[in-house]
CSV table of C-alpha atoms in Angstrom, one decimal:
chain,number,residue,atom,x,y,z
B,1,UNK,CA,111.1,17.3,199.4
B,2,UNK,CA,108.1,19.5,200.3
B,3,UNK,CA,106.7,21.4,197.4
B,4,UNK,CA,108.5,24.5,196.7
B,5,UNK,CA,105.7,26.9,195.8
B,6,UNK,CA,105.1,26.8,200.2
B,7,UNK,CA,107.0,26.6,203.0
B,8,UNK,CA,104.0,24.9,204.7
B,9,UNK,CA,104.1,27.8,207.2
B,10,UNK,CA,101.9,31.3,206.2
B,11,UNK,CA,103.6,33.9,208.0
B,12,UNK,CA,107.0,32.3,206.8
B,13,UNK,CA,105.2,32.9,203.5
B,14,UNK,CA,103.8,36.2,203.4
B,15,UNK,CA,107.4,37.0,204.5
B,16,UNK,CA,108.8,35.0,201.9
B,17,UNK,CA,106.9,37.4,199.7
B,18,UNK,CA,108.2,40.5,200.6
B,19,UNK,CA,111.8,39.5,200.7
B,20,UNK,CA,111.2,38.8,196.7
B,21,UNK,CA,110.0,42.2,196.5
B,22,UNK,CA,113.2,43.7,198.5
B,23,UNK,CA,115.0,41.6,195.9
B,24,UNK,CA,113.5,42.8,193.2
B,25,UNK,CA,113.6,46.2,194.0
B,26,UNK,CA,117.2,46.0,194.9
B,27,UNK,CA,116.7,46.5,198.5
B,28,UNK,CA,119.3,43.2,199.2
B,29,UNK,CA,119.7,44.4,202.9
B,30,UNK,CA,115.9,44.4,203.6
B,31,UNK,CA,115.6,40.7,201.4
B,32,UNK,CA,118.5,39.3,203.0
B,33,UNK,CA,116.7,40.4,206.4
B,34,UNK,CA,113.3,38.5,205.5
B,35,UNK,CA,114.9,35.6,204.1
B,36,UNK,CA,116.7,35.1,207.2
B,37,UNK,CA,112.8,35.7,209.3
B,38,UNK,CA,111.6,33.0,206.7
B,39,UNK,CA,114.2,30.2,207.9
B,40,UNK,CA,113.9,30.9,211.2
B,41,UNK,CA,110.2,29.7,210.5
B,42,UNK,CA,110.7,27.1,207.6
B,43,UNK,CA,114.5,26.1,207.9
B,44,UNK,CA,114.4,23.5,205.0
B,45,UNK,CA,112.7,25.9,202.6
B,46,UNK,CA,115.0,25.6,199.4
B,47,UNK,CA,113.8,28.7,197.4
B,48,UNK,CA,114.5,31.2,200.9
B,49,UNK,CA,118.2,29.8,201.0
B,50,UNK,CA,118.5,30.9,197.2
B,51,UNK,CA,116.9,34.2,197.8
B,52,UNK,CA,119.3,34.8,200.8
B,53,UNK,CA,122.4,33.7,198.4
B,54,UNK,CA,121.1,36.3,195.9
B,55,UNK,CA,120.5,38.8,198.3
B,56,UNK,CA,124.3,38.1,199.6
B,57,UNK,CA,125.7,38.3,196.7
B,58,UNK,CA,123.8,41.5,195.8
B,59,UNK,CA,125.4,43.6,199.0
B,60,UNK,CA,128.6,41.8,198.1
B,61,UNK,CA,128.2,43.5,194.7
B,62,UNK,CA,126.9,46.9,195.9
B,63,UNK,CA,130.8,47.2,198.2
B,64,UNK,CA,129.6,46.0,201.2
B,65,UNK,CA,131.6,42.7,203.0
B,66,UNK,CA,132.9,40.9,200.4
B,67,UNK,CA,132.4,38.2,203.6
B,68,UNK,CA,129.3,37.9,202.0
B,69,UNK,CA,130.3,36.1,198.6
B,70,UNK,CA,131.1,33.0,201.1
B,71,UNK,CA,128.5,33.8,203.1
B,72,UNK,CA,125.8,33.5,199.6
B,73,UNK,CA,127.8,30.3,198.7
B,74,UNK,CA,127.0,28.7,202.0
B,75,UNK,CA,123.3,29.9,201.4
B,76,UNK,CA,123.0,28.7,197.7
B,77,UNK,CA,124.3,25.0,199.2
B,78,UNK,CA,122.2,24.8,201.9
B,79,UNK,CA,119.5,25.3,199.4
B,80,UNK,CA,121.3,22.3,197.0
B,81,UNK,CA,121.3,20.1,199.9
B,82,UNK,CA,117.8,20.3,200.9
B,83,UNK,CA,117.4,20.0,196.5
B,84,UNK,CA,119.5,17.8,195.5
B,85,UNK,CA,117.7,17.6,192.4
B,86,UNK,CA,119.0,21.1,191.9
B,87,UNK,CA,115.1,22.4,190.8
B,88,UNK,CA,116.0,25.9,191.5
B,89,UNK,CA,119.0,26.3,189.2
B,90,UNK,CA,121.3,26.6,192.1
B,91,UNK,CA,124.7,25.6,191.0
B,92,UNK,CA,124.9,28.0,188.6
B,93,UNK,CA,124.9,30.4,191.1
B,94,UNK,CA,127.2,28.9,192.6
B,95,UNK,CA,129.9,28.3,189.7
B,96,UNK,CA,129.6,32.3,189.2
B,97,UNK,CA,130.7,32.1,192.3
B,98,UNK,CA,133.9,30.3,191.8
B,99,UNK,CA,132.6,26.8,193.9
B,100,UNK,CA,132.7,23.7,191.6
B,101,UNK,CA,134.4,23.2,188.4
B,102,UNK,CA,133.7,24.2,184.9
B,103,UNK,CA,130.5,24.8,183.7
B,104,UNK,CA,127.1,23.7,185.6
B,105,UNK,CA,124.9,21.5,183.7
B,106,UNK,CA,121.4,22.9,184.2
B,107,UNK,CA,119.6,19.9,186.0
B,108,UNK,CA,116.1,18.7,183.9
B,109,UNK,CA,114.6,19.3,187.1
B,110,UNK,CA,115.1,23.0,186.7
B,111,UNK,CA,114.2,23.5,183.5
B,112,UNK,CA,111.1,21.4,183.6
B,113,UNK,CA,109.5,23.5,186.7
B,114,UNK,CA,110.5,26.8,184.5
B,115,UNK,CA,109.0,25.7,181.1
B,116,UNK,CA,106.2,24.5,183.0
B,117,UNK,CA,105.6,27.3,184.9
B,118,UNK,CA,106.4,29.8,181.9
B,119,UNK,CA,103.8,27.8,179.4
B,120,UNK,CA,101.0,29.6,179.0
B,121,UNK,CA,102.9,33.1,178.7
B,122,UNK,CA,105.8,32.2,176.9
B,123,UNK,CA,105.1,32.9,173.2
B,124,UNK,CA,103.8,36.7,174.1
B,125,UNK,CA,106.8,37.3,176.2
B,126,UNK,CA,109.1,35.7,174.0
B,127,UNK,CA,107.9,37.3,170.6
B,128,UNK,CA,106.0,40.6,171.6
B,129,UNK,CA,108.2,41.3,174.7
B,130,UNK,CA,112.1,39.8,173.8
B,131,UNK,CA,111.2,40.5,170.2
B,132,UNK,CA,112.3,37.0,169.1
B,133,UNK,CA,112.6,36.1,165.7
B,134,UNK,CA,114.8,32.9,166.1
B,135,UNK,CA,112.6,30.5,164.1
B,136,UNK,CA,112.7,32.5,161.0
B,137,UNK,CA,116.0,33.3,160.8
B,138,UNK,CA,116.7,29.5,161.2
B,139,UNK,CA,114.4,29.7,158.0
B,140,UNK,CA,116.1,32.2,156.6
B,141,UNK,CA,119.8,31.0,156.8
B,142,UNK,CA,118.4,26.9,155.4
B,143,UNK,CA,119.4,26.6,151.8
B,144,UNK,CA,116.6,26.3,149.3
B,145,UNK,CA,117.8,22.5,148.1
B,146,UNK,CA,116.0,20.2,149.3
B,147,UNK,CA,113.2,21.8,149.0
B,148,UNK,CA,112.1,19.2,151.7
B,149,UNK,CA,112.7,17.1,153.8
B,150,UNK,CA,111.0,14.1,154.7
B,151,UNK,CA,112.0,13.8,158.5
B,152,UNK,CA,112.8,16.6,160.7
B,153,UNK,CA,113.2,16.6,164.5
B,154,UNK,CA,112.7,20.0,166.4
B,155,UNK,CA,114.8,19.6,169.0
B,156,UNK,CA,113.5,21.8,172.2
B,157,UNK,CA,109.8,22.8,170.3
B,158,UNK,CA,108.1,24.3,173.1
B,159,UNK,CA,105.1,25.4,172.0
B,160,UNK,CA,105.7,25.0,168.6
B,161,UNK,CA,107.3,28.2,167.1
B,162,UNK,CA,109.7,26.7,164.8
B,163,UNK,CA,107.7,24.5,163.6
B,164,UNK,CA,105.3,26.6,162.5
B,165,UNK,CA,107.5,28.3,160.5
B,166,UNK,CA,108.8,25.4,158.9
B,167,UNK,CA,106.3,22.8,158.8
B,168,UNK,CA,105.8,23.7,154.9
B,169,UNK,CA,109.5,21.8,154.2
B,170,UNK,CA,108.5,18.8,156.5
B,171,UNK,CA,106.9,15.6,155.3
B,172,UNK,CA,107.3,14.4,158.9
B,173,UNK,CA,108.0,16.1,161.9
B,174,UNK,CA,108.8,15.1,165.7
B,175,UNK,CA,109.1,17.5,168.0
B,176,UNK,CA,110.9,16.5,171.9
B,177,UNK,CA,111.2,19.1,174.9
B,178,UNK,CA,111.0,18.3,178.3
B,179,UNK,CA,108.5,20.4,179.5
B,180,UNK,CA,105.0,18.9,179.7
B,181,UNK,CA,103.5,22.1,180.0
B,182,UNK,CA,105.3,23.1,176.5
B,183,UNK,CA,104.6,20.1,174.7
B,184,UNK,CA,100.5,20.6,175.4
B,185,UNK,CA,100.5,23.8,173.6
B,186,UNK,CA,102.5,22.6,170.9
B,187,UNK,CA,99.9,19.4,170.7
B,188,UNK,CA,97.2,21.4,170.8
B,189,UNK,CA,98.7,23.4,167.5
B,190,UNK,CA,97.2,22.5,164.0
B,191,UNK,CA,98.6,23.2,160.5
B,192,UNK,CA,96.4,23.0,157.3
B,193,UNK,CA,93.5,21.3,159.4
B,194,UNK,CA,96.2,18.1,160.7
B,195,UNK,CA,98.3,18.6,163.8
B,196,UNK,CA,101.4,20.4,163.9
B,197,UNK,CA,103.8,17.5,165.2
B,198,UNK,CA,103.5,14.1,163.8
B,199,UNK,CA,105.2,12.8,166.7
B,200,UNK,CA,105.5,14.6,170.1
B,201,UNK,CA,108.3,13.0,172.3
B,202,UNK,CA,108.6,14.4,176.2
B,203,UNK,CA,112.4,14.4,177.5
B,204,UNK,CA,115.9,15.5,177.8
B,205,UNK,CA,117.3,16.4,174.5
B,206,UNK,CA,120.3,14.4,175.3
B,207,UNK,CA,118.5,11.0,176.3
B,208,UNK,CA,115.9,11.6,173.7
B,209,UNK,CA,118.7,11.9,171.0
B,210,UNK,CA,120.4,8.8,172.2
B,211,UNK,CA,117.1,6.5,171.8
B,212,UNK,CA,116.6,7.4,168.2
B,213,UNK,CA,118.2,5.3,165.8
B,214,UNK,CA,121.2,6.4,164.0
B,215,UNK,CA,121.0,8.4,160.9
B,216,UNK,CA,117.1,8.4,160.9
B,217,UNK,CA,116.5,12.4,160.2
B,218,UNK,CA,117.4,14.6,157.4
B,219,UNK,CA,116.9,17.8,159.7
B,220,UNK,CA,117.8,18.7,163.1
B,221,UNK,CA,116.5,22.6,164.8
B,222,UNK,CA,117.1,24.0,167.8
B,223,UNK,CA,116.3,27.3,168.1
B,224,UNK,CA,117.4,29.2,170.9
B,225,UNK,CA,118.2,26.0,172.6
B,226,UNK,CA,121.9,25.9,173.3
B,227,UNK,CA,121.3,29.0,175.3
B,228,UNK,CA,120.6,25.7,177.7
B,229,UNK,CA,123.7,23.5,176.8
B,230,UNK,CA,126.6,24.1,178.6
B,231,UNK,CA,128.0,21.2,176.3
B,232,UNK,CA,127.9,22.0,172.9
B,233,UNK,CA,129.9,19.2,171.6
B,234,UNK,CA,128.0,16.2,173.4
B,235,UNK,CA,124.6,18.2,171.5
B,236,UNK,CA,126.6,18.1,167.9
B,237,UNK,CA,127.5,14.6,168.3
B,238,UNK,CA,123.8,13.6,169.2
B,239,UNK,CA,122.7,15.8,166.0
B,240,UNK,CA,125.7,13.9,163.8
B,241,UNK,CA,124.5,10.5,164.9
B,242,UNK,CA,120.9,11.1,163.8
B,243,UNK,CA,121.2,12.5,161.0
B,244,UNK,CA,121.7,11.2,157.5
B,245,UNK,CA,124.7,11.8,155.5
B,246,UNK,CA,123.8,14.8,153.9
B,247,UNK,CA,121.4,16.1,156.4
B,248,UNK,CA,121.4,19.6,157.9
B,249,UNK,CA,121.3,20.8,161.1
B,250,UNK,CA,120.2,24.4,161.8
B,251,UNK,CA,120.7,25.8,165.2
B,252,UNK,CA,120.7,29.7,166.8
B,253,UNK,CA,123.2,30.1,169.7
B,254,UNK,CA,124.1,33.1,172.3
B,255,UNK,CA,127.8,34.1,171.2
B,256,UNK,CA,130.8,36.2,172.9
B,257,UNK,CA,134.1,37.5,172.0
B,258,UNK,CA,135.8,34.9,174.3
B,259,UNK,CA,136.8,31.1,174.0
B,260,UNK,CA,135.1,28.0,174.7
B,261,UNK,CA,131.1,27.9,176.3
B,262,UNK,CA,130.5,30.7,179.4
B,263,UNK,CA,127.7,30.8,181.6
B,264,UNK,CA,126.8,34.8,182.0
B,265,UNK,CA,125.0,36.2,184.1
B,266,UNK,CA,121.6,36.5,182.3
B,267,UNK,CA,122.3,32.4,183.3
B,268,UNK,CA,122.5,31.6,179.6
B,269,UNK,CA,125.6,29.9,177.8
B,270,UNK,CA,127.1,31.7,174.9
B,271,UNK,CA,129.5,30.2,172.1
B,272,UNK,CA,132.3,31.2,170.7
B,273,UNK,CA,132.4,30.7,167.0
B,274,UNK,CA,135.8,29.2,167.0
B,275,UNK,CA,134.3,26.7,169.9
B,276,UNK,CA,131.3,25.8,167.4
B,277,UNK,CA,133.6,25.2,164.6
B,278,UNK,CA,136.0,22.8,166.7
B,279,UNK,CA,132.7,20.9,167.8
B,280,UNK,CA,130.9,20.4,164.6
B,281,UNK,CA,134.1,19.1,163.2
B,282,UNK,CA,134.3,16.3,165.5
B,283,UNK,CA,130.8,15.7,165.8
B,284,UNK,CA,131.1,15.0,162.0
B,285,UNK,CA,129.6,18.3,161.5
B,286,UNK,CA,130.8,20.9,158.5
B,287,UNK,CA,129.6,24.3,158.6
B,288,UNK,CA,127.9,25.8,155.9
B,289,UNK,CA,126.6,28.8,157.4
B,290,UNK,CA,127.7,30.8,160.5
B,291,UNK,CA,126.1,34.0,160.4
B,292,UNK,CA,125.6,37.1,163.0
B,293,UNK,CA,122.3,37.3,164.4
B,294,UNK,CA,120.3,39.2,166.7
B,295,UNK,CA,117.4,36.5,167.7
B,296,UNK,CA,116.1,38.4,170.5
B,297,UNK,CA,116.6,41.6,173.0
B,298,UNK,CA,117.1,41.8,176.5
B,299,UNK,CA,116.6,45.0,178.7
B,300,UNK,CA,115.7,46.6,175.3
B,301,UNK,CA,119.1,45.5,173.3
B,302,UNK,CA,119.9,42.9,171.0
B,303,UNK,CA,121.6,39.7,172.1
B,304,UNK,CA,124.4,38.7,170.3
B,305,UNK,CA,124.2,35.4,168.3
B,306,UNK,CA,124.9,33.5,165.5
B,307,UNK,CA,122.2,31.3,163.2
B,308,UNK,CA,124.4,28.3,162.0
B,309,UNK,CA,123.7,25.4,159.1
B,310,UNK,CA,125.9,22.1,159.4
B,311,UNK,CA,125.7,19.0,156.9
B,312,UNK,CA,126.2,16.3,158.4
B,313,UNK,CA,129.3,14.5,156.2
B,314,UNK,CA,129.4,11.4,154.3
B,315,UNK,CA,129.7,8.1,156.6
């Protein structure tokens, strides 16, 4: 597939430009125009069939033809055949749609290319602009005993926020992520004159977990991770099988009033409390703590979430 940054056409481009500008200034009729311009140019441009889906689905919204739901669908899978891969995050557009069943999977192809590409700004834009305080109140909610614990993997480290914040009650820590562009800054991170991470492992959380040997950790974080998993309880069951009877796992998720996992529309998955419980339970999981939380804000308001502690039960 040709990269996606280009169309390998300029004016196809520069138009390409000012349709995400109509988009983002909520001008959908003028984006879906341009989009359209651009693939008459560059028709096998993946990122102008998404921007014509949104833009579809926008006038849909706004009570123009509701025609144009189907017609965005059609757009967002032209743009999924040309990527199969799915790099864009396309089929979660187009299960909010109501094509495909359950909840989309978020392919590692799209979430490398947006950690990657959100590397070098994501800890000011995370922390000074979402306010996010995830990391400490996965701090907060661990119990004092142990006081430490001699291996801990931080599952989804990025650049290396929650383990700063905990390094202190590690003897050994590994941190995995998929995102190369993540896992530089979090190598180039030191703590009391050593590196950060012991052990810096780059790959899918799910795969990752599988490789490790079974109960071979005495901590598990992931902090605001799940807001990734659209399958909480194939996550618990990795964290069960690596950890040590005994050991904790400390995680923050996005919650709702509702049942089960949902994708919104901020295109994160939320948890429902009685979903986490049913999960760690058969992951071999008991809860310990499942507290309310606010980790971060969006469009100036606190999310809704919970910080929870499970203890992984004797084998």
């Amino acid at each position: 597939m040709a990269s996606q940054l280009s169309s390998g056409d300029l004016l196809a481009d520069r138009r390409y430009r000012y349709a995400e500008a109509c988009l983002a200034d909520g001008d959908h009729a003028g984006a879906a125009d341009l989009a359209e311009q651009v693939l008459d140019l560059a028709p096998r441009y993946a990122p102008a069939w998404l921007l014509l889906g949104r833009a579809r689905e926008g006038l849909a919204a706004s009570g123009a033809d509701p025609a144009l739901r189907a017609a965005a669908a059609r757009a967002y899978a032209s743009a999924l055949e040309i990527d199969p891969e799915d790099g864009l995050g396309v089929r979660t557009h187009l299960v909010r749609l109501g094509v495909g069943d359950g909840l989309p999977v978020l392919s590692p192809a799209y979430v490398r290319a947006l950690f990657d590409d959100y590397a070098p700004r994501f800890e000011h834009h995370l922390v000074e602009g979402l306010g996010y305080v995830g990391p400490q109140r996965v701090r907060d909610a661990l119990p004092g005993v142990p006081e430490r614990f001699p291996v801990a993997l931080d599952l989804g480290c990025g650049t290396g926020l929650m383990g700063t914040v905990l390094r202190d009650r590690v003897d050994h820590l590994t941190g995995i992520d998929l995102s190369p562009g993540m896992l530089a800054m979090a190598r180039a991170k030191t703590w009391r004159d050593r590196p950060l991470y012991d052990r810096l492992i780059e790959g899918d959380l799910a795969a990752a977990l599988a490789d490790l040997p079974e109960a071979c950790a005495d901590l598990c974080l992931a902090a605001d991770v799940l807001i990734y998993v659209a399958d909480l309880a194939a996550f618990l069951t990795g964290i069960g099988r690596v950890l040590r009877p005994g050991g904790l796992g400390a995680v923050t998720v996005q919650s709702h009033d509702g049942a089960g996992s949902v994708l919104g529309k901020d295109g994160r998955y939320a948890h429902a409390d009685a979903h986490i419980a049913a999960t760690a339970a058969g992951a071999g999981l008991e809860i310990l703590t499942l507290r309310p939380a606010h980790i971060r804000r969006e469009g100036g308001r606190p999310v809704p979430g919970r910080v929870v502690v499970l203890r992984r039960t004797s084998a």
